[in-house]
Amino acid sequence: MCAAIARQEFRPTPLKRVLPVPSDIEIAQAAELKPIVQVAEELGLLPDEIELYGPYKAKVKLEVLERLRDVPNGYYVDVTAITPTPLGEGKTTTTVGLSQALGAHLGKRVVTCIRQPSQGPTFGIKGGAAGGGYSQVIPMEDFNLHLTGDIHAITAANNLLAAAIDVRMLHEADATDEQLFVRLFPTDKAGKRHFTPGMRARMAKLGIEAQTPDDLTIEDRRRLFRLDIDPDTITWRRVIDTSDRFLRGITIGEGSEEKGMTRKTGFDITVASEIMAILALTTSLRDMRERFGRIVIGLSRSGEAITADDLGVAGAMTVLMKDAIKPNLMQTLEGTPVFVHAGPFANIAHGNSSILADQIALKLAEYVVTESGFGADMGMEKFFDIKCRYSGLVPNVVVLVATVRALKMHGGGPKVVAGRPLDVAYTQENLDLLRAGLPNLLHHIGIARKFGIPVVVAVNRFVTDSPAELELVRQVAVEQGGAEAAVVCEHWEKGGEGALELAKAVVAAAEKPSTFEFLYPLDWPIKKKIETIAREIYGADGVDYLPEAEERIAEYERLGFGSLPICMAKTHLSLSHDPMLKGVPTGFRIPVRDIRASVGAGFLYPLLGKMSTMPGLPTRPAFMDVDLDLETGRVIGLF
């Protein structure tokens, strides 16, 4: 009854455009929100399939997938971009604007699926990721700050595993085999010892058979409980969801009771954790538990891969993550539903929101609009070759976001620096500079078409773009690039109305046949997969491997990780590995300095340059503007 009453009383307030243009947070706070129970009901969710987190956000239970298992999937749309400037080109804003156009203006049942932002960039220099202008996810403050606590759960699970590693080494160092056996297998009230699920998993891996711990031979006891971790091989680090450069390198074990156990390690930002990547790629609670168990934290001194299951901690990690696995339901400024779930990095990880959110959305909606991180060479390639492999979902359309300013940069324009005013080259008409940068757009269209997916180009209009510049981009995208359509969009200023023509083009493209195929088969050798991505996606002449990378590749092949997909870790500011190479670079080779394994998530990630997994704060961080209006209780200064 409450939901029905709320639905009757809700009257969307027309969005008013006033000059000067209000900030994103002012626009978001001026909107009238639907109660989230109404959003859920309109989407087709039952009351017992959501868990409320206040009046305007909720979690969606995974049981909905079982109820809707026989319902055909809707159309699947991925929004990507050309190689961006450091300012970003409005990809999330386009994602939200397109969804508003499909839902609020064309009357389609639509769901937006996007990532949750990290508080590191939110309080640093980048800002939030809720979209912008009149194409946003709301409540914007909740979206960018805590939401329902998923990132905090990841922090807790990640750091529990980190603590388990060090304490295991400590106790193995100060105990005899017999003492360690007694401590790891205490007797119950009946005087019996029992295996834990993690120990059972390790026994299966080692081929050990026993009914009870007391049945183990002396040799099997040692193999089972003495992991003998080589501290020099540990790759698992602690995390925190704050940009704190002083935690990039630390020394642990300085306490008096840990004497002799010091080692150098460091912190990553939480969204760079493998647990975040697992959350985005898992397909069920059981699958998540199995993936946690497969996480490799390092090697034993004999060269055995040591996992979270070997440490007996994967079950507890799953308990910490049992609520985080449920997608979060929110809404856009125009009342269309949004699933916000997971937020892995788009350089060292795959940069896509969760499979589970997409699976649920595709059962509930006619159109699901999701977004992959950075350009088509980054998040979109990983969306296809990693996410789609694990989800089994086939995309129907790619929307490629382009801007005049980014194309001018690729044509040789002055350097673009976040926080500094744009050079006049970007604010005045310059068709020659724009024309010189258009090959970058054509290359990205070609990447999407290489996978057999129709492409629609969204030209995100800025107020300084001239009609002639916009028309040139549109014309070249269709006539030379082979895009199905290229549409100038004004969704930042006009919301869904400004993306209406884009929505119509997406609907038309979704009806066209596609021939989706992966870039490479998984049974190819590691090097062949890396080199295929380098040539076919980046346009490189070849790949050069440093000795450390050669050693890692041989090691991973020996350990049986060679059949995993590849998640290339490189800059997003160039098609190449070098952020200074703009446009469509040629005559370059890709250097692979190292390669790491995210076995739980299910990919290998070659490092093509120095990848920072802990951002630093600028001289004037964004948090300096953020405060609480004590009179109204509203957050102020958040973008």
PDB file of C-alpha atoms in Angstrom, residues 87 405 414-427:
ATOM      1  CA  LEU A  87      39.407  15.746 -18.215  1.00  0.00           C
ATOM      2  CA  ARG A 405      38.262  18.829 -27.726  1.00  0.00           C
ATOM      3  CA  PRO A 414      48.281  21.848 -26.758  1.00  0.00           C
ATOM      4  CA  LYS A 415      48.586  19.703 -23.656  1.00  0.00           C
ATOM      5  CA  VAL A 416      45.376  19.368 -21.640  1.00  0.00           C
ATOM      6  CA  VAL A 417      45.891  19.450 -17.874  1.00  0.00           C
ATOM      7  CA  ALA A 418      43.153  18.846 -15.307  1.00  0.00           C
ATOM      8  CA  GLY A 419      42.538  21.929 -13.185  1.00  0.00           C
ATOM      9  CA  ARG A 420      43.963  24.362 -15.748  1.00  0.00           C
ATOM     10  CA  PRO A 421      42.020  26.452 -18.290  1.00  0.00           C
ATOM     11  CA  LEU A 422      41.781  25.028 -21.794  1.00  0.00           C
ATOM     12  CA  ASP A 423      43.925  26.588 -24.492  1.00  0.00           C
ATOM     13  CA  VAL A 424      42.021  28.691 -27.052  1.00  0.00           C
ATOM     14  CA  ALA A 425      42.740  25.971 -29.631  1.00  0.00           C
ATOM     15  CA  TYR A 426      39.987  23.967 -27.897  1.00  0.00           C
ATOM     16  CA  THR A 427      37.473  26.792 -27.560  1.00  0.00           C
TER      17      THR A 427
END
